[in-house]
Short mmCIF file of N, CA and C in Angstrom, two decimals:
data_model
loop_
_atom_site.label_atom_id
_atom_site.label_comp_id
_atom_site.label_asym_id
_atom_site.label_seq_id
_atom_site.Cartn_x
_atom_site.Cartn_y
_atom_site.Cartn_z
N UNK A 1279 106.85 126.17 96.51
CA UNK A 1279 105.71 125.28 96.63
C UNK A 1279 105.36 125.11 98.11
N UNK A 1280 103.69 125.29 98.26
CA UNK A 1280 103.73 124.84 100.14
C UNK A 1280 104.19 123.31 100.19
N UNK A 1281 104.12 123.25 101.49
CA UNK A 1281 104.81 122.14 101.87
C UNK A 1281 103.28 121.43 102.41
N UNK A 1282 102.08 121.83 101.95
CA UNK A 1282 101.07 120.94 102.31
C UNK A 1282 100.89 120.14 101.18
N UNK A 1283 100.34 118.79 101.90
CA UNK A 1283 100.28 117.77 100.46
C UNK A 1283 98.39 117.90 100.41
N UNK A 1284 98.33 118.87 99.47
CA UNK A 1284 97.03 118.99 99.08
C UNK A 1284 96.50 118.09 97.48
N UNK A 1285 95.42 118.43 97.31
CA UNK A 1285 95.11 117.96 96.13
C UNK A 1285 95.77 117.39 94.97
N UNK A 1286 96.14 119.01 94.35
CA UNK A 1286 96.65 119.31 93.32
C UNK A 1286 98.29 118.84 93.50
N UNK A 1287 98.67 118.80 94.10
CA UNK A 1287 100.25 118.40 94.49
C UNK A 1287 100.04 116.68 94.65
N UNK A 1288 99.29 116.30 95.46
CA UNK A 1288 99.46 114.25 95.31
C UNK A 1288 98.86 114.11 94.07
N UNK A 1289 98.00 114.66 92.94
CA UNK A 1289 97.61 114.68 91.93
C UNK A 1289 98.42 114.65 91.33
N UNK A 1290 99.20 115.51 90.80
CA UNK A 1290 100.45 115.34 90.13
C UNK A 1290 101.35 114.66 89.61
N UNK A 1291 101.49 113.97 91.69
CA UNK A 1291 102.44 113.58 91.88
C UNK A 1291 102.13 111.82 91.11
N UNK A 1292 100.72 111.70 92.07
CA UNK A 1292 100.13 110.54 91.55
C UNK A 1292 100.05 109.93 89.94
N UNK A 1293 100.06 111.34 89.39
CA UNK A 1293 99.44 110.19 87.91
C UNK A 1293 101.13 109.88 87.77
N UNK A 1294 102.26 110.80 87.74
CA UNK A 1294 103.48 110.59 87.56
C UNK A 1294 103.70 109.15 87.73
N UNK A 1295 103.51 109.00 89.08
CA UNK A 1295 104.37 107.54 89.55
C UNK A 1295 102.99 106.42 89.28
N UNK A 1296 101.41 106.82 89.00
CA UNK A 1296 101.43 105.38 88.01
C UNK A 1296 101.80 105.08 86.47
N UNK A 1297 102.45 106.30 85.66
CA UNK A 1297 103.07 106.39 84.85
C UNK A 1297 104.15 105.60 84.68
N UNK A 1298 105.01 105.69 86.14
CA UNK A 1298 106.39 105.03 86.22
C UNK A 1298 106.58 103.28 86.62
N UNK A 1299 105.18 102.49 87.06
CA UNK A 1299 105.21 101.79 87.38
C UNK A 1299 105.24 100.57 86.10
N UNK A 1300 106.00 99.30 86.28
CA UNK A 1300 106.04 98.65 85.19
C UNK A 1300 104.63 98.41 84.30
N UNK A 1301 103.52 98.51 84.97
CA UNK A 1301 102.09 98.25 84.31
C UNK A 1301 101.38 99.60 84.27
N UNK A 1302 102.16 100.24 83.42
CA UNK A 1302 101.52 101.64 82.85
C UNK A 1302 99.80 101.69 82.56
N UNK A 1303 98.89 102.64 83.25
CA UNK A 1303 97.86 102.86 82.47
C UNK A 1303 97.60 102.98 81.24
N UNK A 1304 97.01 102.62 80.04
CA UNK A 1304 96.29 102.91 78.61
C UNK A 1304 96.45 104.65 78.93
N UNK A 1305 95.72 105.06 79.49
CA UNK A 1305 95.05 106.54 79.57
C UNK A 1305 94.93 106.87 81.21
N UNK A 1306 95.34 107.97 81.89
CA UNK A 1306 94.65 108.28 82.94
C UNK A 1306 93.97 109.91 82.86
N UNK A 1307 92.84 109.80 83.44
CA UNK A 1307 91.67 110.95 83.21
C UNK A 1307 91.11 111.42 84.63
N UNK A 1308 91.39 112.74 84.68
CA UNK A 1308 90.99 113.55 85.64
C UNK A 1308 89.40 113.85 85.78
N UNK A 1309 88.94 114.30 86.84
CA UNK A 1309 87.56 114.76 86.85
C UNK A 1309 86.49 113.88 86.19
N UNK A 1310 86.43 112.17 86.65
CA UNK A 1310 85.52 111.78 85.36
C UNK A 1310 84.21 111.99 86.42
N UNK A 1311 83.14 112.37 85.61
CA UNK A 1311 81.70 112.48 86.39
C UNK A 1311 81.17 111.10 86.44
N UNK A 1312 80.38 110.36 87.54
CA UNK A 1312 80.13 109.39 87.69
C UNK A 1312 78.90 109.41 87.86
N UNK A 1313 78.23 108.61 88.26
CA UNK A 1313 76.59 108.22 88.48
C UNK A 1313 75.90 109.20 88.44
N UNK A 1314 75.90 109.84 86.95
CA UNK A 1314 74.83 111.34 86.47
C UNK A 1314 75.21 112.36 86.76
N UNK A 1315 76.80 112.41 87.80
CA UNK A 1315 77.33 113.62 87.73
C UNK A 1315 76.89 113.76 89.44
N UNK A 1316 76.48 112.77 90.37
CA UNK A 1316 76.37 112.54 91.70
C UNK A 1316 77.90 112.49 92.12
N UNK A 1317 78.93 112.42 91.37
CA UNK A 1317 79.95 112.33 92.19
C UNK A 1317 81.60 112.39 91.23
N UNK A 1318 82.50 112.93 91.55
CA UNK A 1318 83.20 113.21 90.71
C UNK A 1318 84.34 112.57 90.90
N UNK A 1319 85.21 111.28 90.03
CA UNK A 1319 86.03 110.65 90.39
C UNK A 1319 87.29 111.05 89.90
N UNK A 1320 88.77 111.75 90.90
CA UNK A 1320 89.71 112.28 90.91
C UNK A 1320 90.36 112.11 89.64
N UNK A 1321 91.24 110.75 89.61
CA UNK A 1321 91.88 110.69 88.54
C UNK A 1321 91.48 109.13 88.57
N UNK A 1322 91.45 108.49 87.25
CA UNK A 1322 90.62 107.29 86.70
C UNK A 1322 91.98 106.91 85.33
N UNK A 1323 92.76 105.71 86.64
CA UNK A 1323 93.70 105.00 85.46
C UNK A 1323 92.91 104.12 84.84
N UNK A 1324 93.20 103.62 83.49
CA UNK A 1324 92.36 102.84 82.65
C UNK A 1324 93.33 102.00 81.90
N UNK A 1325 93.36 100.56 82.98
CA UNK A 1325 93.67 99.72 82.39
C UNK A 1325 92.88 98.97 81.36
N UNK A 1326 93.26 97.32 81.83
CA UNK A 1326 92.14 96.49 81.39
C UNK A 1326 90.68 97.24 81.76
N UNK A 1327 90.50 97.31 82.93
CA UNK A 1327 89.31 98.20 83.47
C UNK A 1327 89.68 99.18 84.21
N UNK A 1328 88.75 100.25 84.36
CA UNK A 1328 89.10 101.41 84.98
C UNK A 1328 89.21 101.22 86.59
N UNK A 1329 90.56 101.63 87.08
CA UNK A 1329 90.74 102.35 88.76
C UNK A 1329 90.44 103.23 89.04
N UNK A 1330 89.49 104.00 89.68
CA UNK A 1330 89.42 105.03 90.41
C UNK A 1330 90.59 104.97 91.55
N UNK A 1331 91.26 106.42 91.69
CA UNK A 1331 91.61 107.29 92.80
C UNK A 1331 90.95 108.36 92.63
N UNK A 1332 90.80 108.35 94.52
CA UNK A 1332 90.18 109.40 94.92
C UNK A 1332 90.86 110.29 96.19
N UNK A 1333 91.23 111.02 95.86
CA UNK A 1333 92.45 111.74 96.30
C UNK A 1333 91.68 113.08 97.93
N UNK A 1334 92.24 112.75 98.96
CA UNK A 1334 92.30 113.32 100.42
C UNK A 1334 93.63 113.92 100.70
N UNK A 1335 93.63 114.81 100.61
CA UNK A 1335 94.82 115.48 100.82
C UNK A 1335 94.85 116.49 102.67
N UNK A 1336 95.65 116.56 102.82
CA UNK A 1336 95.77 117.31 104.00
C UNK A 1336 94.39 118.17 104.20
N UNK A 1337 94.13 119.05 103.66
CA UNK A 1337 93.22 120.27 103.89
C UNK A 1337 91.81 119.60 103.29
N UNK A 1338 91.46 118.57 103.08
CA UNK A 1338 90.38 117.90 102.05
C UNK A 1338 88.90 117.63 103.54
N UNK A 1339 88.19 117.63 103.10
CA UNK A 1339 87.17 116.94 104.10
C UNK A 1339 87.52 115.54 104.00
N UNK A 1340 87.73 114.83 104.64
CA UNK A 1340 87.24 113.09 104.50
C UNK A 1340 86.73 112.58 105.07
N UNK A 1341 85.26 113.60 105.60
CA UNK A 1341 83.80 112.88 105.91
C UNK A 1341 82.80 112.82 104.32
N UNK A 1342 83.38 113.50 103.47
CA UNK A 1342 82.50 113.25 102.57
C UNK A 1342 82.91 111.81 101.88
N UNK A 1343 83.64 111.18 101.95
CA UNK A 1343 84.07 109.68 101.34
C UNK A 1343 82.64 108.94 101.73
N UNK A 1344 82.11 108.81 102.58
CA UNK A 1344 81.06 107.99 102.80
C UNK A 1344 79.89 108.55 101.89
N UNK A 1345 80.18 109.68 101.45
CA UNK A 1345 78.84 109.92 100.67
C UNK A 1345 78.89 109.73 99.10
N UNK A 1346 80.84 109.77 98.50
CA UNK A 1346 80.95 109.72 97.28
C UNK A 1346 81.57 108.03 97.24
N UNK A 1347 81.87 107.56 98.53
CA UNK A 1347 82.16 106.17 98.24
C UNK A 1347 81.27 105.72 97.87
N UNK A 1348 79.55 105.77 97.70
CA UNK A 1348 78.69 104.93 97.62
C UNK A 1348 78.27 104.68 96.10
N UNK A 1349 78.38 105.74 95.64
CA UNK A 1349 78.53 105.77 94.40
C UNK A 1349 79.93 105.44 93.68
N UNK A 1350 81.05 105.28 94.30
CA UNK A 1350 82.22 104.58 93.36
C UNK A 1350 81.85 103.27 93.35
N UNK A 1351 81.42 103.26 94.51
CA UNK A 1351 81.75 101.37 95.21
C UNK A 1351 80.45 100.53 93.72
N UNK A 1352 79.17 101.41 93.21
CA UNK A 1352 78.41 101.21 92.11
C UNK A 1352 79.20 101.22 90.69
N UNK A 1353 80.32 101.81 90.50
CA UNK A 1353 80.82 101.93 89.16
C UNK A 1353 81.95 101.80 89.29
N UNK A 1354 82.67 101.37 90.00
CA UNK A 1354 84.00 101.09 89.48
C UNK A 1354 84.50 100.10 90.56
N UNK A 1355 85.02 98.63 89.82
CA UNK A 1355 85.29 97.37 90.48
C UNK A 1355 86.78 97.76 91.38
N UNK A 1356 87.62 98.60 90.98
CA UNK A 1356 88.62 98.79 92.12
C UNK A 1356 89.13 100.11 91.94
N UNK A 1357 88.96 100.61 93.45
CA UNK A 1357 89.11 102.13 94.02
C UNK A 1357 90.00 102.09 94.96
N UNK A 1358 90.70 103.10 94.96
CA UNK A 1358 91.99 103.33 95.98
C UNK A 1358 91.54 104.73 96.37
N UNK A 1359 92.04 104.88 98.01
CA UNK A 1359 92.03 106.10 98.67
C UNK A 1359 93.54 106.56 98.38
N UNK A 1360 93.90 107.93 98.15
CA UNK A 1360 95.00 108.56 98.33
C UNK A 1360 95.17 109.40 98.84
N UNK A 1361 95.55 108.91 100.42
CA UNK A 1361 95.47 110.41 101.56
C UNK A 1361 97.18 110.82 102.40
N UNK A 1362 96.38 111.55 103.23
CA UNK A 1362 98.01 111.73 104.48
C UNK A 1362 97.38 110.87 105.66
N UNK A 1363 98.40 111.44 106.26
CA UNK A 1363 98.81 111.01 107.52
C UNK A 1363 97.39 111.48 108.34
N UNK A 1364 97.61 112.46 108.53
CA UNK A 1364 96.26 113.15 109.33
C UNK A 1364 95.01 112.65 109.00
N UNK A 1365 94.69 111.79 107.87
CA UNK A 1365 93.18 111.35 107.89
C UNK A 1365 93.49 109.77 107.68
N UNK A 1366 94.35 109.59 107.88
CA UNK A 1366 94.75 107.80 108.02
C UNK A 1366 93.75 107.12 108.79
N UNK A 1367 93.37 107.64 110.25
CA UNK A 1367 92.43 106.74 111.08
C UNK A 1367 90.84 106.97 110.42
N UNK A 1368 90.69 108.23 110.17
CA UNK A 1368 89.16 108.35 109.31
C UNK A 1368 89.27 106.90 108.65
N UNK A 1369 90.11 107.47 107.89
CA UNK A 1369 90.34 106.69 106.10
C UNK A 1369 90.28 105.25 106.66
N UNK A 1370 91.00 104.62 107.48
CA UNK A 1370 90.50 103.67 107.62
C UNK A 1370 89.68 103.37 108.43
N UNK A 1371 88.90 103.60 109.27
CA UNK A 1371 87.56 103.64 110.05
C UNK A 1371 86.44 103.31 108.85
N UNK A 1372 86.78 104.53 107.68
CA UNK A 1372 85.10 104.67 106.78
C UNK A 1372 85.53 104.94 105.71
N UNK A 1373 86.34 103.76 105.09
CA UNK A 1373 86.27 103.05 103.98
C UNK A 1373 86.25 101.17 104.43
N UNK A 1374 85.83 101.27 102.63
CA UNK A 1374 85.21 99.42 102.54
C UNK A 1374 86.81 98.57 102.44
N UNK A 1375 86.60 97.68 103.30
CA UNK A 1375 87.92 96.73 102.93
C UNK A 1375 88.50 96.39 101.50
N UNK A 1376 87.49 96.58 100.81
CA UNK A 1376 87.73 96.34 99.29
C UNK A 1376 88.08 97.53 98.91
N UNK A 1377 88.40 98.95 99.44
CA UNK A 1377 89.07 100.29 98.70
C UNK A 1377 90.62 99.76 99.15
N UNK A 1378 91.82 100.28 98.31
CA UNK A 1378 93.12 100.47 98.55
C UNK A 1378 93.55 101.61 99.39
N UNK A 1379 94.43 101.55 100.19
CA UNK A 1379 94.63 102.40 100.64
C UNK A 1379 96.12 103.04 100.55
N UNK A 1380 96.15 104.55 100.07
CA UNK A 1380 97.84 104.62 99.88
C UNK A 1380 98.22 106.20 100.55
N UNK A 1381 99.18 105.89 101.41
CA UNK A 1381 99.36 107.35 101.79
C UNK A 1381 100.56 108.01 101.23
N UNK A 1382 100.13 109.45 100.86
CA UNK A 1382 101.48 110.29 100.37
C UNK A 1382 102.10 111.03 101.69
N UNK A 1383 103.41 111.44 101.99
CA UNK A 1383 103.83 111.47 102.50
C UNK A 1383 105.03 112.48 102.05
N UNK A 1384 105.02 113.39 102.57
CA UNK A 1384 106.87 114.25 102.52
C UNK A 1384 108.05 113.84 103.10
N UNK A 1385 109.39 113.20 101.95
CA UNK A 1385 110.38 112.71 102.58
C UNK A 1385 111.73 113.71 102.03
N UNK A 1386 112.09 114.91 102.25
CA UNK A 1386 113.12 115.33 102.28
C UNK A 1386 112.18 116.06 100.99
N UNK A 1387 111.36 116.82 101.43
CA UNK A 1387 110.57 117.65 100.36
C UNK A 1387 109.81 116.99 99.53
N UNK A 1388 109.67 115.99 99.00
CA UNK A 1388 109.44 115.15 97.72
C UNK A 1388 108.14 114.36 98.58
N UNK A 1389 107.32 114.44 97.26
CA UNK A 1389 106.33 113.58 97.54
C UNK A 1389 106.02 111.76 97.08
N UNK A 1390 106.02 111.11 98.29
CA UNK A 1390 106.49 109.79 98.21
C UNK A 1390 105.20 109.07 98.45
N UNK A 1391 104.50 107.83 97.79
CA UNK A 1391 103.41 107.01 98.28
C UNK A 1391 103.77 105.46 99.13
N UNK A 1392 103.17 105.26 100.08
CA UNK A 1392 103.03 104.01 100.68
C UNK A 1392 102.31 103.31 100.81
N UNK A 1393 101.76 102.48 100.06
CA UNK A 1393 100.68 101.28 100.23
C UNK A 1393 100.27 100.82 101.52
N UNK A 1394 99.09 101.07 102.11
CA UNK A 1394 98.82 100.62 103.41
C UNK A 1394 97.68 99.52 102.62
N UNK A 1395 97.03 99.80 102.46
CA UNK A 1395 95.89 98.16 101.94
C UNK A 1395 95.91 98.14 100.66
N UNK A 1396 96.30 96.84 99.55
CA UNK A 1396 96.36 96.56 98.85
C UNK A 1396 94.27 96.54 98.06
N UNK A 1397 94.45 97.28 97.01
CA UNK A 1397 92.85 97.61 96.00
C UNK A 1397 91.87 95.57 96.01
N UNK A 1398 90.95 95.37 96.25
CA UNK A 1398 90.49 93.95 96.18
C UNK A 1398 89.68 94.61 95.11
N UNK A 1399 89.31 93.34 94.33
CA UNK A 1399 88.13 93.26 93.57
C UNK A 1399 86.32 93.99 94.63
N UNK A 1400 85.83 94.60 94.10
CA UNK A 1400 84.48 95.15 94.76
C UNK A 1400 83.35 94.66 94.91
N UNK A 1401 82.93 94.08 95.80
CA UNK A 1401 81.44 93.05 95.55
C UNK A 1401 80.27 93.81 95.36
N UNK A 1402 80.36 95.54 95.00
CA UNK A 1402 78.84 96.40 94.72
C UNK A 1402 78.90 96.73 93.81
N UNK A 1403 79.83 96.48 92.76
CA UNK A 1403 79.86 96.73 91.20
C UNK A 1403 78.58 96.45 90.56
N UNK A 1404 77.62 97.66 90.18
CA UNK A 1404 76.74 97.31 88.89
C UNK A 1404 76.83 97.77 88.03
N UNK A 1405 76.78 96.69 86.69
CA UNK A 1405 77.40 97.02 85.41
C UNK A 1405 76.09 98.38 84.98
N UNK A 1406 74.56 98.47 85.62
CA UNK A 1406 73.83 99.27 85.06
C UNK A 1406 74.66 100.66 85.95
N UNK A 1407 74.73 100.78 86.89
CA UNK A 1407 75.58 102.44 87.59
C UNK A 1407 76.86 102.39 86.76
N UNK A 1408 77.35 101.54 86.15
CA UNK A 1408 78.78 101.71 85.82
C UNK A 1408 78.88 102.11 84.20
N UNK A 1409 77.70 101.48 83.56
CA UNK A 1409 77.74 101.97 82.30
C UNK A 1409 77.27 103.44 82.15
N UNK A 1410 76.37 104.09 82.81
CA UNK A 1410 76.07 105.27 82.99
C UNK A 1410 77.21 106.36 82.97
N UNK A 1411 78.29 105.96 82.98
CA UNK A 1411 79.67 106.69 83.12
C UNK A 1411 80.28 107.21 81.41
N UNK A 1412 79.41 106.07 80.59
CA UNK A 1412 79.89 106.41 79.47
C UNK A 1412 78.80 107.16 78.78
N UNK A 1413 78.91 108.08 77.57
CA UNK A 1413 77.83 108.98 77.01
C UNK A 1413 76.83 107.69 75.92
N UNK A 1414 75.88 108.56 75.62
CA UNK A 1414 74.93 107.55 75.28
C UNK A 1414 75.55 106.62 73.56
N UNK A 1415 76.44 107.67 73.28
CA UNK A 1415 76.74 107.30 71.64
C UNK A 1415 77.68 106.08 71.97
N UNK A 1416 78.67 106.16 73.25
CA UNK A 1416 80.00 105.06 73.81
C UNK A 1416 78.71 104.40 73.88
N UNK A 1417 77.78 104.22 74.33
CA UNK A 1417 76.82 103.14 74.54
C UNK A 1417 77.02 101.94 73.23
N UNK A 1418 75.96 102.94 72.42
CA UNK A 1418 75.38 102.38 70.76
C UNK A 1418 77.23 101.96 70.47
N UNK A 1419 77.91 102.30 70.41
CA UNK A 1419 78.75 101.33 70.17
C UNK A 1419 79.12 100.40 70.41
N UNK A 1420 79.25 100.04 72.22
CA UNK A 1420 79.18 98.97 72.71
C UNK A 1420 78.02 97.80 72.21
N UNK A 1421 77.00 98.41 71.75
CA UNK A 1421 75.59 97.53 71.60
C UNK A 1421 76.56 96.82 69.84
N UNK A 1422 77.00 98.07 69.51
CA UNK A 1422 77.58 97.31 68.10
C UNK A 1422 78.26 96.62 67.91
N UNK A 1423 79.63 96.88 68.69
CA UNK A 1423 80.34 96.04 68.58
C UNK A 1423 80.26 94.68 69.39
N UNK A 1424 79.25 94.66 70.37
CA UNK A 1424 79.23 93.13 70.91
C UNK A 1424 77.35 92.99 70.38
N UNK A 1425 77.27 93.56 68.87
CA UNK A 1425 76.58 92.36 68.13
C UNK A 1425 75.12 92.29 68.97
N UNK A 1426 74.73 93.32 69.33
CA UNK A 1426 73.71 93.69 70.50
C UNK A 1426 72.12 94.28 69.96
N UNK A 1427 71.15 93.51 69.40
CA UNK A 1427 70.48 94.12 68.88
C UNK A 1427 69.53 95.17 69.23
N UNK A 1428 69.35 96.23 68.95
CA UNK A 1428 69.18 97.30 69.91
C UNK A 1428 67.70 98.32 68.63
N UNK A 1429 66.76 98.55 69.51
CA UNK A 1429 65.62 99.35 68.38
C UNK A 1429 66.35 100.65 67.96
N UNK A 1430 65.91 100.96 66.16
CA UNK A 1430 66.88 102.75 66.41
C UNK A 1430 66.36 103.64 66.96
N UNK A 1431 64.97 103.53 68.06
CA UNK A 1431 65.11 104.38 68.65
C UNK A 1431 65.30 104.36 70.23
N UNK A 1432 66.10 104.63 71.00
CA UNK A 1432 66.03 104.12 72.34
C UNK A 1432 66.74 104.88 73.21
N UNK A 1433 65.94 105.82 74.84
CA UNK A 1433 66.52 106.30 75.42
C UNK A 1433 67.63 106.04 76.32
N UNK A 1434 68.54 106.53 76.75
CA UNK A 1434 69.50 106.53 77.59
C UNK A 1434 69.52 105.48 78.48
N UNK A 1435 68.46 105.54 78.92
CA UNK A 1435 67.75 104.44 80.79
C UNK A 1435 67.71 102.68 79.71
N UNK A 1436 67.06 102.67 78.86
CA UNK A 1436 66.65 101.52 77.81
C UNK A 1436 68.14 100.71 77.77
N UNK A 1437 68.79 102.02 76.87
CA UNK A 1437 69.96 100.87 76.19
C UNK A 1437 70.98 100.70 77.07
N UNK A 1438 71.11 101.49 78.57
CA UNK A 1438 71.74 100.76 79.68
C UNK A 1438 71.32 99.23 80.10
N UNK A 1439 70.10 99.08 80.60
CA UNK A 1439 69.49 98.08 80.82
C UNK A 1439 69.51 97.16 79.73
N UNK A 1440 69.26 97.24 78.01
CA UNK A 1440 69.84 96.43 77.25
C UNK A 1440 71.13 95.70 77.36
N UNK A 1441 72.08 96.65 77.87
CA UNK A 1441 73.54 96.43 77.78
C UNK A 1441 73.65 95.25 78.90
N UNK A 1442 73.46 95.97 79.87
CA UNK A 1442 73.52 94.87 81.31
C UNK A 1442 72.95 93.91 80.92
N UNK A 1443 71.53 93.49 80.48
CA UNK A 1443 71.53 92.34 80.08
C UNK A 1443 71.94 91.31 79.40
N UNK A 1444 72.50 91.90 78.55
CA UNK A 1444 73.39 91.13 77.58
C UNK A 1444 74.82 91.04 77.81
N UNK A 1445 75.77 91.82 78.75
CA UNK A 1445 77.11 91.08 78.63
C UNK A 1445 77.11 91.46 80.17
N UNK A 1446 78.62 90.67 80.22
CA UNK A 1446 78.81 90.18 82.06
C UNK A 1446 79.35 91.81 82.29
N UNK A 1447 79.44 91.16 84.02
CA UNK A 1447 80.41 92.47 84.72
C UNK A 1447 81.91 92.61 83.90
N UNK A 1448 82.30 91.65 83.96
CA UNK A 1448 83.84 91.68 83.17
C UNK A 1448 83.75 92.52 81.69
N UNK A 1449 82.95 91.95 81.01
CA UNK A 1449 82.96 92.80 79.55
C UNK A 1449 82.26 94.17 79.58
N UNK A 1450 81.33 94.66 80.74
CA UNK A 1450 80.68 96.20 81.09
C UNK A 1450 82.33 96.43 81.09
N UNK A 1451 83.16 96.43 82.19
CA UNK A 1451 84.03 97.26 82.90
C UNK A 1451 85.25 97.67 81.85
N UNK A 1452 85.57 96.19 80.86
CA UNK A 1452 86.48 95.88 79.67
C UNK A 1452 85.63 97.59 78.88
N UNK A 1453 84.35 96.97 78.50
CA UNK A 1453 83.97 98.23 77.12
C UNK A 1453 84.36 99.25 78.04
N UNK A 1454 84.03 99.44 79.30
CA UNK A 1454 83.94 100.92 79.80
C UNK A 1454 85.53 101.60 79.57
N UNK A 1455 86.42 100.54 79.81
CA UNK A 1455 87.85 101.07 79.21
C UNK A 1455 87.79 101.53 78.40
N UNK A 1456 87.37 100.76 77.62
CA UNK A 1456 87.79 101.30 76.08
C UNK A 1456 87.21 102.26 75.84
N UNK A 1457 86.22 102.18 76.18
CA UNK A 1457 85.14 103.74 75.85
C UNK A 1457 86.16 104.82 75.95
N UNK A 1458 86.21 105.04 77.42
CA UNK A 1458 87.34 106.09 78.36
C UNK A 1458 88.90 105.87 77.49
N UNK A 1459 89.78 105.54 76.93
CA UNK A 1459 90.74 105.42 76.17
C UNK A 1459 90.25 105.98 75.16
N UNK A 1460 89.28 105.62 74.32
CA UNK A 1460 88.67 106.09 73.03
C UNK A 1460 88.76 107.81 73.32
N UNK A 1461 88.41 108.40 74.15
CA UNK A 1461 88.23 109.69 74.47
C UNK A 1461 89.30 110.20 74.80
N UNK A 1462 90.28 109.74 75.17
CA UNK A 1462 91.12 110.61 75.45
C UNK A 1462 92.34 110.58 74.28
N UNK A 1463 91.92 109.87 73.09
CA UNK A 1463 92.87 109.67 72.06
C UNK A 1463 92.71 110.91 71.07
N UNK A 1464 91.77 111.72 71.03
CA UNK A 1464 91.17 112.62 70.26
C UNK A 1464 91.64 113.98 70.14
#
């Protein structure tokens, strides 16, 4: 194995050890497409509500974070960076105080994480960019099961904006779990 901590190697390593932690994810999901497919979020634990990580690895650009942070910081209430050493000062220069910050690190070969900023709640969360994450049918269910009266015929853009109107940020981010769990049970 190289000894660079790239992608695919803190990937790995990552879903492992939130696997191992006493508050196991429901589901964690690789590659989820986000705001229409503007941006692609690494691996997405799904608790109560979904975490984005977004994974910087040694060889990674991490000037593009400012362009795909803008769109996490819209759909998902708490995001963590997972980088090295070498982009530590970027990483923290140009990210939001409200991203987590965790660096992986090689300790006697093995890949190890260290919490440098603890994940805050996100003050740019919109439940309309955030529901967009789920397909239009996870929608019509959400409209069903929270009792949502909805016309039978209605495009994509409509029954987002239905949705947002009718339930809070907390219950968008709650269904959006479940949505994302629902899918990966199949």
């Amino acid at each position: 194995m190289s000894s660079q901590l790239n992608d695919p190697v803190i990937r790995c390593k990552l879903k492992s050890y939130l696997e191992s932690l006493p508050v196991k994810p429901r589901a964690v999901i690789d590659e989820l497409h986000v705001h229409r497919g503007n941006a692609i979020a690494d691996v997405v634990a799904v608790y109560k509500e979904p975490h984005c990580f977004e994974i910087k690895g040694e060889t990674d650009n991490i000037y593009r974070l400012k362009s795909q942070g803008k769109f996490y910081d819209l759909v998902f209430k708490k995001i963590t960076l997972v980088t090295t050493e070498n982009h530590l000062k970027n990483a923290l220069a140009s990210t939001p105080n409200h991203w987590g910050i965790i660096v992986a690190f090689l300790d006697q070969g093995k890949v190890k994480f260290r919490h440098l900023r603890k994940t805050k709640s996100n003050p740019h969360f919109s439940k309309k960019y955030a529901l967009l994450t789920l397909w239009k049918q996870e929608m019509l269910n959400v409209g069903s099961l929270n009792k949502i009266e909805l016309p039978k015929k209605i495009n994509k853009s409509e029954l987002v904006l239905e949705l947002a109107n009718h339930l809070t940020k907390e219950k968008v981010n709650t269904e959006i779990a479940n949505s994302l769990f629902s899918r990966t049970i199949f």
